[in-house]
PDB file of C-alpha atoms in Angstrom:
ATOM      1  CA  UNK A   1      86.190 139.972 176.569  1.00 50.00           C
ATOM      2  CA  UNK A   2      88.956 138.103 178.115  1.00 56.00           C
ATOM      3  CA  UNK A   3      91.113 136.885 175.523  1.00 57.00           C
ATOM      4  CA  UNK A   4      93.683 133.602 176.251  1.00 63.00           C
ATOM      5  CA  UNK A   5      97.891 134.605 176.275  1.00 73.00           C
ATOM      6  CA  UNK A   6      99.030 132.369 173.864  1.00 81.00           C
ATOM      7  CA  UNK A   7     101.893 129.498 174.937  1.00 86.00           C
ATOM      8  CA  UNK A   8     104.768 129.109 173.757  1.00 91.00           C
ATOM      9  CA  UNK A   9     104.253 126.056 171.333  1.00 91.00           C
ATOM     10  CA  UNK A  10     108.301 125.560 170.668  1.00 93.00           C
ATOM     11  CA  UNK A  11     109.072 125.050 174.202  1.00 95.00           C
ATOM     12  CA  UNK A  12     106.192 123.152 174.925  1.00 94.00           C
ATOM     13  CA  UNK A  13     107.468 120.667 172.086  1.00 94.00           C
ATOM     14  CA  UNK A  14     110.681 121.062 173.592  1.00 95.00           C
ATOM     15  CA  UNK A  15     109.703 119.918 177.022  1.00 96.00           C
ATOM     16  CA  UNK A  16     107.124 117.067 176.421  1.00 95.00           C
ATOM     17  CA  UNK A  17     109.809 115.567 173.271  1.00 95.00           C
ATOM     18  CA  UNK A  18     112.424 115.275 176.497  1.00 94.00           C
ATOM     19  CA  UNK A  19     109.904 114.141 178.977  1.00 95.00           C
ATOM     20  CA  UNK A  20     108.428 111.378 176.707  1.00 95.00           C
ATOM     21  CA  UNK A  21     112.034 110.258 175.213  1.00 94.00           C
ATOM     22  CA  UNK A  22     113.579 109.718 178.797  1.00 92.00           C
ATOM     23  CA  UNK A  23     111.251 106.521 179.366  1.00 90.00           C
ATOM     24  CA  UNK A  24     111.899 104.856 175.844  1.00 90.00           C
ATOM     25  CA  UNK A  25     115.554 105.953 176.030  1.00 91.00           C
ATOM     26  CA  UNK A  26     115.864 104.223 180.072  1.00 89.00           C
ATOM     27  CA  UNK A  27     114.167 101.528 178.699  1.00 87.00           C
ATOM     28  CA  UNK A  28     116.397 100.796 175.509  1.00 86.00           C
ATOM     29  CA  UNK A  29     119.287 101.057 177.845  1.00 85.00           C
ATOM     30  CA  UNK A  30     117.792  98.183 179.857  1.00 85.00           C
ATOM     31  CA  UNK A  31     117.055  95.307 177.867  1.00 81.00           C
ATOM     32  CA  UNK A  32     116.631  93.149 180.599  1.00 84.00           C
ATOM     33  CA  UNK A  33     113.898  95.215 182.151  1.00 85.00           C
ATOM     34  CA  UNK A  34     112.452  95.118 178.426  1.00 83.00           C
ATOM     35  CA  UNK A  35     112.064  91.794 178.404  1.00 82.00           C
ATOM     36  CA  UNK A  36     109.942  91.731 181.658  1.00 87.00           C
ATOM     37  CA  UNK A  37     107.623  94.804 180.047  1.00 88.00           C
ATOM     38  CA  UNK A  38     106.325  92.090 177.409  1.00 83.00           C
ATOM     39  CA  UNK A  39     102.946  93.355 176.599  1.00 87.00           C
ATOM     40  CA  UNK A  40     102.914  96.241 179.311  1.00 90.00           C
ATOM     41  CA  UNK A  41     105.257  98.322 177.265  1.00 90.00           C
ATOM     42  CA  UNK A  42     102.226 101.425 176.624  1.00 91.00           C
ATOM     43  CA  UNK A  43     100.995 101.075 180.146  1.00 91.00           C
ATOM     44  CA  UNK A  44     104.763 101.148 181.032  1.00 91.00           C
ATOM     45  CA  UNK A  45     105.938 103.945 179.717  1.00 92.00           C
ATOM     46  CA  UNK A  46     102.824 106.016 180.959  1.00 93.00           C
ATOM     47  CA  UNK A  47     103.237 105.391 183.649  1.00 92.00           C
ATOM     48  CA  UNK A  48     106.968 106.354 183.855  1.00 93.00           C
ATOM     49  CA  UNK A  49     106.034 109.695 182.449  1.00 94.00           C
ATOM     50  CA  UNK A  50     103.047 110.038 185.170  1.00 94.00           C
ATOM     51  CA  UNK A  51     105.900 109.168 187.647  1.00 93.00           C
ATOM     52  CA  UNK A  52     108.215 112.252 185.977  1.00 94.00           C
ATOM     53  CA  UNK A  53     105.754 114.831 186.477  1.00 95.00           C
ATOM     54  CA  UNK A  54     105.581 114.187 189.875  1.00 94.00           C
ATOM     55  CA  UNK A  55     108.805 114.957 190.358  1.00 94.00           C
ATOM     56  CA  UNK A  56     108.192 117.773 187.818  1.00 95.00           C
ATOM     57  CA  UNK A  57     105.497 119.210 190.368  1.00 95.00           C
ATOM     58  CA  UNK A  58     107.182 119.048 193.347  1.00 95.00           C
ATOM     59  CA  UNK A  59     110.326 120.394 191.328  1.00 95.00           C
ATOM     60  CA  UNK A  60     108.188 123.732 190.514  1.00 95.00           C
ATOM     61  CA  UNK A  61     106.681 123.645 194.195  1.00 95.00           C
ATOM     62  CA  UNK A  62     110.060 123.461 196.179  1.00 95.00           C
ATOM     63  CA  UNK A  63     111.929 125.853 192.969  1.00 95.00           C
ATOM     64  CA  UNK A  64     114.352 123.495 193.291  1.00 95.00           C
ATOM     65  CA  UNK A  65     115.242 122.753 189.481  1.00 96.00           C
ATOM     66  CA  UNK A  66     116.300 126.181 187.541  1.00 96.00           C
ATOM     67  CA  UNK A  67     115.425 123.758 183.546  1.00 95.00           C
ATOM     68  CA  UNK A  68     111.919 122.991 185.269  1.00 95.00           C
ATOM     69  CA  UNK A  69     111.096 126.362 186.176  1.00 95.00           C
ATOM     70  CA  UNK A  70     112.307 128.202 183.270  1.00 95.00           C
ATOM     71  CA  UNK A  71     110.577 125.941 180.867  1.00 95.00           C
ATOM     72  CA  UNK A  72     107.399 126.202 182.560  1.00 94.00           C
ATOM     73  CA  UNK A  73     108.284 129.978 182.464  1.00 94.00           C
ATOM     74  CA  UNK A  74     109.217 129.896 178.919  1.00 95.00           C
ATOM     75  CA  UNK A  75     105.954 128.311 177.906  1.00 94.00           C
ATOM     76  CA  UNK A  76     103.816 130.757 179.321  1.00 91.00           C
ATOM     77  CA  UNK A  77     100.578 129.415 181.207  1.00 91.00           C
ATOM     78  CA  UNK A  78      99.063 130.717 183.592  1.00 90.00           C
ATOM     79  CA  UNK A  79      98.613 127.458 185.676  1.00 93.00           C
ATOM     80  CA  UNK A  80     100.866 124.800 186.346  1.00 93.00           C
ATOM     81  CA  UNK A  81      98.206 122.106 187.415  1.00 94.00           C
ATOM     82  CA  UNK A  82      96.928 122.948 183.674  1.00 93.00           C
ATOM     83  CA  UNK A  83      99.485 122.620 181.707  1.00 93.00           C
ATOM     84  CA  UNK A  84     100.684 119.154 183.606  1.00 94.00           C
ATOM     85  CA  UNK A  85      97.557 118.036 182.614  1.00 93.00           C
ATOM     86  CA  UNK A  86      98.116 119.168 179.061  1.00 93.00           C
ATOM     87  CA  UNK A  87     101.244 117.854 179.055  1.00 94.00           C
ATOM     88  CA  UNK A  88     100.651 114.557 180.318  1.00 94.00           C
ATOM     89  CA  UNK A  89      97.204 114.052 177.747  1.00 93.00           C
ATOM     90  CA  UNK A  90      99.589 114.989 174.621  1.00 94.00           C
ATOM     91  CA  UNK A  91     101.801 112.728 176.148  1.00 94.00           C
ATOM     92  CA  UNK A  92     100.001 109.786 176.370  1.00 94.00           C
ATOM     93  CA  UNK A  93      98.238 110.294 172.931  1.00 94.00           C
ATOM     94  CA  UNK A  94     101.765 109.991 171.066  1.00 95.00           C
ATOM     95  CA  UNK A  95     103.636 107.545 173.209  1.00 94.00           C
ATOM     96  CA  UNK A  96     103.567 104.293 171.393  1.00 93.00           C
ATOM     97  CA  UNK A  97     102.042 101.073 172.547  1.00 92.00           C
ATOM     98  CA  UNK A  98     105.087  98.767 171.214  1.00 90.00           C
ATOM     99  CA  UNK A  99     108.726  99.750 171.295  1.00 87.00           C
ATOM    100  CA  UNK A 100     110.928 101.559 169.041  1.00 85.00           C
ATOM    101  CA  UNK A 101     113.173  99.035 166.892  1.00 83.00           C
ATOM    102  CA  UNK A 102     116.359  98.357 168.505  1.00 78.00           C
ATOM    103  CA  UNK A 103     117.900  95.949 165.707  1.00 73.00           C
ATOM    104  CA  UNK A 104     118.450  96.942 162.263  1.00 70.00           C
ATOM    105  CA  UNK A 105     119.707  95.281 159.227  1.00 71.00           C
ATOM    106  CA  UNK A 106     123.591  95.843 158.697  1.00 73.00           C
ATOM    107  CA  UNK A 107     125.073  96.614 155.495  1.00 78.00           C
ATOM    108  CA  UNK A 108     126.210  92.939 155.882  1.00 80.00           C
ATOM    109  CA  UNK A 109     122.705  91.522 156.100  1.00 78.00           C
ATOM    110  CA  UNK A 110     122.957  90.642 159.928  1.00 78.00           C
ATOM    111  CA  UNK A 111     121.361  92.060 162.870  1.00 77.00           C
ATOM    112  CA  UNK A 112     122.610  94.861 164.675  1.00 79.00           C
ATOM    113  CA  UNK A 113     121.657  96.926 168.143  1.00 81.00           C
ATOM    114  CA  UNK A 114     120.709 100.474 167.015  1.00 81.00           C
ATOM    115  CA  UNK A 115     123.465 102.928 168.666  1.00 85.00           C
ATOM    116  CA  UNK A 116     121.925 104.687 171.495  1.00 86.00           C
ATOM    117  CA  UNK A 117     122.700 108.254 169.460  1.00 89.00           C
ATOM    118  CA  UNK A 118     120.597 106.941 166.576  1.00 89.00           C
ATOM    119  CA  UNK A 119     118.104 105.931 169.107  1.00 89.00           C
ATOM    120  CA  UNK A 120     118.252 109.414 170.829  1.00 91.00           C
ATOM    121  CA  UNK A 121     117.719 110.915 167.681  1.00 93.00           C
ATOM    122  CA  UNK A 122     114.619 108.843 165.902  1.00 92.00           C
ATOM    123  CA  UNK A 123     112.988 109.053 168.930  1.00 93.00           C
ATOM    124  CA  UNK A 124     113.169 113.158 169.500  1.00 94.00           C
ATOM    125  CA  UNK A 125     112.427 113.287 166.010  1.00 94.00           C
ATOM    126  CA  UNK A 126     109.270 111.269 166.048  1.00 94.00           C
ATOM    127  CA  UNK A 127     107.868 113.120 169.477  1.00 94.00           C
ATOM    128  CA  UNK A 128     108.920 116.384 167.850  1.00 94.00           C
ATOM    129  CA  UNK A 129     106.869 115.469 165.133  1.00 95.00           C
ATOM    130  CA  UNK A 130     103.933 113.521 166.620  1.00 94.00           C
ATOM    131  CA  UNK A 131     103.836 116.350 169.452  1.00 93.00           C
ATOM    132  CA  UNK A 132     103.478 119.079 167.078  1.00 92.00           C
ATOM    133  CA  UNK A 133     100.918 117.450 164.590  1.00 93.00           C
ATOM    134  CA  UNK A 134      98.853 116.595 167.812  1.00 92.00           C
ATOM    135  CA  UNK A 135      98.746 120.177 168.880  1.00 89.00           C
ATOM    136  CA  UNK A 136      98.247 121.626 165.508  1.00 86.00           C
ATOM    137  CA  UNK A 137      94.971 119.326 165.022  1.00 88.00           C
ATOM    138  CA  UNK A 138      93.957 120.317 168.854  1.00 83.00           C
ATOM    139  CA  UNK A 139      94.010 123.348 170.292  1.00 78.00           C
ATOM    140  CA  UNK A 140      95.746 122.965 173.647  1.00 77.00           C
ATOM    141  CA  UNK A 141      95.679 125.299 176.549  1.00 77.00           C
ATOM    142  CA  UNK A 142      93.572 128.090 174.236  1.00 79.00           C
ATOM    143  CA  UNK A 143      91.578 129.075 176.629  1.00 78.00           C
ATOM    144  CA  UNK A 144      91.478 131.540 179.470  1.00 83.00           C
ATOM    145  CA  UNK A 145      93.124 129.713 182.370  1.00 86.00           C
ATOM    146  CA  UNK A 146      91.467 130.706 185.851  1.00 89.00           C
ATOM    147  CA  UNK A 147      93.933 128.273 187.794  1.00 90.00           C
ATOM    148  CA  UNK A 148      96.151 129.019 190.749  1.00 93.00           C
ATOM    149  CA  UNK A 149      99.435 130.450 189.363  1.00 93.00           C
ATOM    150  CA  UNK A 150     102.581 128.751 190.473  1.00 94.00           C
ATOM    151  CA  UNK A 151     103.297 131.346 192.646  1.00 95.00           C
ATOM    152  CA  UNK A 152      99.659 130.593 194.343  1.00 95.00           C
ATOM    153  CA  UNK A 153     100.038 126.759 194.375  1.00 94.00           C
ATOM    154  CA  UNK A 154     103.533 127.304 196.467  1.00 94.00           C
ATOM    155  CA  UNK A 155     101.729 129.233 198.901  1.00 95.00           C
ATOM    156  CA  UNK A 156      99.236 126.745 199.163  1.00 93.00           C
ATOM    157  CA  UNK A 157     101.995 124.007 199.403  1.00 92.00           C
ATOM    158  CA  UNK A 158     103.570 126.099 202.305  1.00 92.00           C
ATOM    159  CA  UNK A 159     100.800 126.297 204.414  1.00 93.00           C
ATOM    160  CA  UNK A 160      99.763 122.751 203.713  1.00 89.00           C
ATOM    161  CA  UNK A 161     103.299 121.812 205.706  1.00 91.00           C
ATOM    162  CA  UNK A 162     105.714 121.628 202.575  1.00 87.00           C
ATOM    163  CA  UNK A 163     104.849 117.910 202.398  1.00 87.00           C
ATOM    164  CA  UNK A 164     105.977 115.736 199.042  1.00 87.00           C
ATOM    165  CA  UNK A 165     102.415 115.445 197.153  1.00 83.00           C
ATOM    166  CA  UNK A 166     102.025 113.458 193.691  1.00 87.00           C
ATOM    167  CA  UNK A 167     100.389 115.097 191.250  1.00 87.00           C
ATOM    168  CA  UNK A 168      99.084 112.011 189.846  1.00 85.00           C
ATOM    169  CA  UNK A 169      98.099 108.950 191.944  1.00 80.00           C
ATOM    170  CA  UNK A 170      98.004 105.487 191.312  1.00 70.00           C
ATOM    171  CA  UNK A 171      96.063 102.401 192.328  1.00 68.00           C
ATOM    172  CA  UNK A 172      96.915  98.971 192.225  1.00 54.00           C
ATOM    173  CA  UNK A 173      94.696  96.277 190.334  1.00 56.00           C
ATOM    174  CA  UNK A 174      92.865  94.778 192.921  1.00 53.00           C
ATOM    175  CA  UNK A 175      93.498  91.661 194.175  1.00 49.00           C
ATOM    176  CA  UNK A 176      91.784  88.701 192.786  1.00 49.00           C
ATOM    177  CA  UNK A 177      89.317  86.761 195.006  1.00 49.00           C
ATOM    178  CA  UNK A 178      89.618  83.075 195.237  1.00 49.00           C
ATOM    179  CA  UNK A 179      87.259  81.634 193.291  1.00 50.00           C
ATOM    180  CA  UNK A 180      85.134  78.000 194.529  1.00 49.00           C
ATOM    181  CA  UNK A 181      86.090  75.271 193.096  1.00 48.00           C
ATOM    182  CA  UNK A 182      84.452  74.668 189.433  1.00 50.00           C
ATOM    183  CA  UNK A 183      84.752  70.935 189.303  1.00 48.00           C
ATOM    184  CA  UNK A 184      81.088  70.433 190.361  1.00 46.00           C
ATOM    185  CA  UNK A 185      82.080  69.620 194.230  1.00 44.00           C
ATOM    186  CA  UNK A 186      80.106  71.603 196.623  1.00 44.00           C
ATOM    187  CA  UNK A 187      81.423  72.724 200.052  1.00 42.00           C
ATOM    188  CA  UNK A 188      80.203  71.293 203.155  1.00 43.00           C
ATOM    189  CA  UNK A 189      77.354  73.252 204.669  1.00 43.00           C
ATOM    190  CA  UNK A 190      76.334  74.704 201.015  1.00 43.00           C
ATOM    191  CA  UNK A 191      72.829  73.714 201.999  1.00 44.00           C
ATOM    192  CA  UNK A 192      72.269  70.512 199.274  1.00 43.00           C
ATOM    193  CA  UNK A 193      72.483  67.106 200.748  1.00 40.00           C
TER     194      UNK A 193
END
C-alpha cells in the first residue's frame, strides 16, 4: 500500500497567506479602483488571485523565480497542477466577499485610514488563521498524487514550443441580446395584421 508524503502545512500557509494578501493589500492601496469594485469585490479578488497563479505556473515552468520554486519545493507535492488547484480552492474559500475595514475610530472619536502596516498585518493574520482552520477541518492534498511532477510538466512545456499558457482561463459574460420591444408594438412582417 502506497501511502501519501505528507506536505508541508507551514509553508503552504505561508504561501497561500502572501498570495491571497497581495490582492486586498493592491486594492487598499487603490481606493479609487475600490470604488469601481462596488459589489464585485469577492469576484474581484478571485479573480486577481486566479490571475497570480498564472504567473505562478509559468514562473515554475520557465524556473524563472528562485521564492516560487523553493516554496513549491518546500511544500512537498508531488504535482504542481495539484497543488495550484489546492491552493487556489483554499483560496477562494477564505477570501472575503466584502473588504477589510480601512477606517477606524481614532482615539479622538473621528475617522481615520488604517496604516497600510496595520493593514498588512490584520490581513496575514486573518489568512494565517482562516488558511489553517480550513485545512485542519479538510484534509488537503492527503492523498497519493499520480500527477506529472514539475520536472515532467517542463518537459511537456518544452516540447509544446515554450509558449506562455494560463493555468486558469477565463470567459467573459456573454453579451446580452437585444431584446423586442415590450410596449405591445409588433414589428412589421410579425405575421398579425
Amino acid at each position: 500500500m502506497t501511502v501519501a508524503e505528507p506536505i508541508n502545512k507551514e509553508k503552504f500557509i505561508e504561501f497561500l497567506t502572501q498570495a491571497c494578501a497581495g490582492p486586498i493589500m493592491g486594492l487598499y492601496r487603490a481606493p479609487d479602483m475600490m470604488a469601481s469594485i462596488g459589489d464585485n469585490y469577492g469576484m474581484v479578488i478571485r479573480t486577481l488571485l486566479a490571475r497570480y497563479f498564472n504567473s505562478i505556473w509559468l514562473n515554475l515552468l520557465r524556473d524563472d523565480d528562485e521564492y516560487v520554486t523553493t516554496m513549491f519545493s518546500d511544500i512537498n507535492h508531488r504535482s504542481p497542477v495539484c497543488l495550484i488547484h489546492a491552493l487556489f480552492a483554499v483560496g477562494t474559500k477564505v477570501l472575503p466577499n466584502e473588504p477589510f475595514p480601512s477606517v477606524a475610530v481614532g482615539d479622538d472619536g473621528n475617522e481615520v485610514a488604517v496604516p497600510v502596516d496595520m493593514m498588512r498585518s490584520m490581513v496575514h493574520q486573518f489568512f494565517q488563521e482562516s488558511i489553517e482552520k480550513e485545512m485542519n477541518e479538510n484534509d488537503i492534498l492527503n492523498h497519493v498524487c499520480t500527477g506529472k511532477t514539475l520536472q515532467e510538466e517542463r518537459e511537456r512545456w518544452q516540447k509544446g514550443g515554450s509558449q506562455d499558457e494560463d493555468f486558469f482561463s477565463f470567459n467573459a459574460p456573454a453579451q446580452q441580446q437585444p431584446q423586442p420591444p415590450t410596449d405591445g408594438a409588433q414589428e412589421e412582417g410579425s405575421g398579425e395584421q
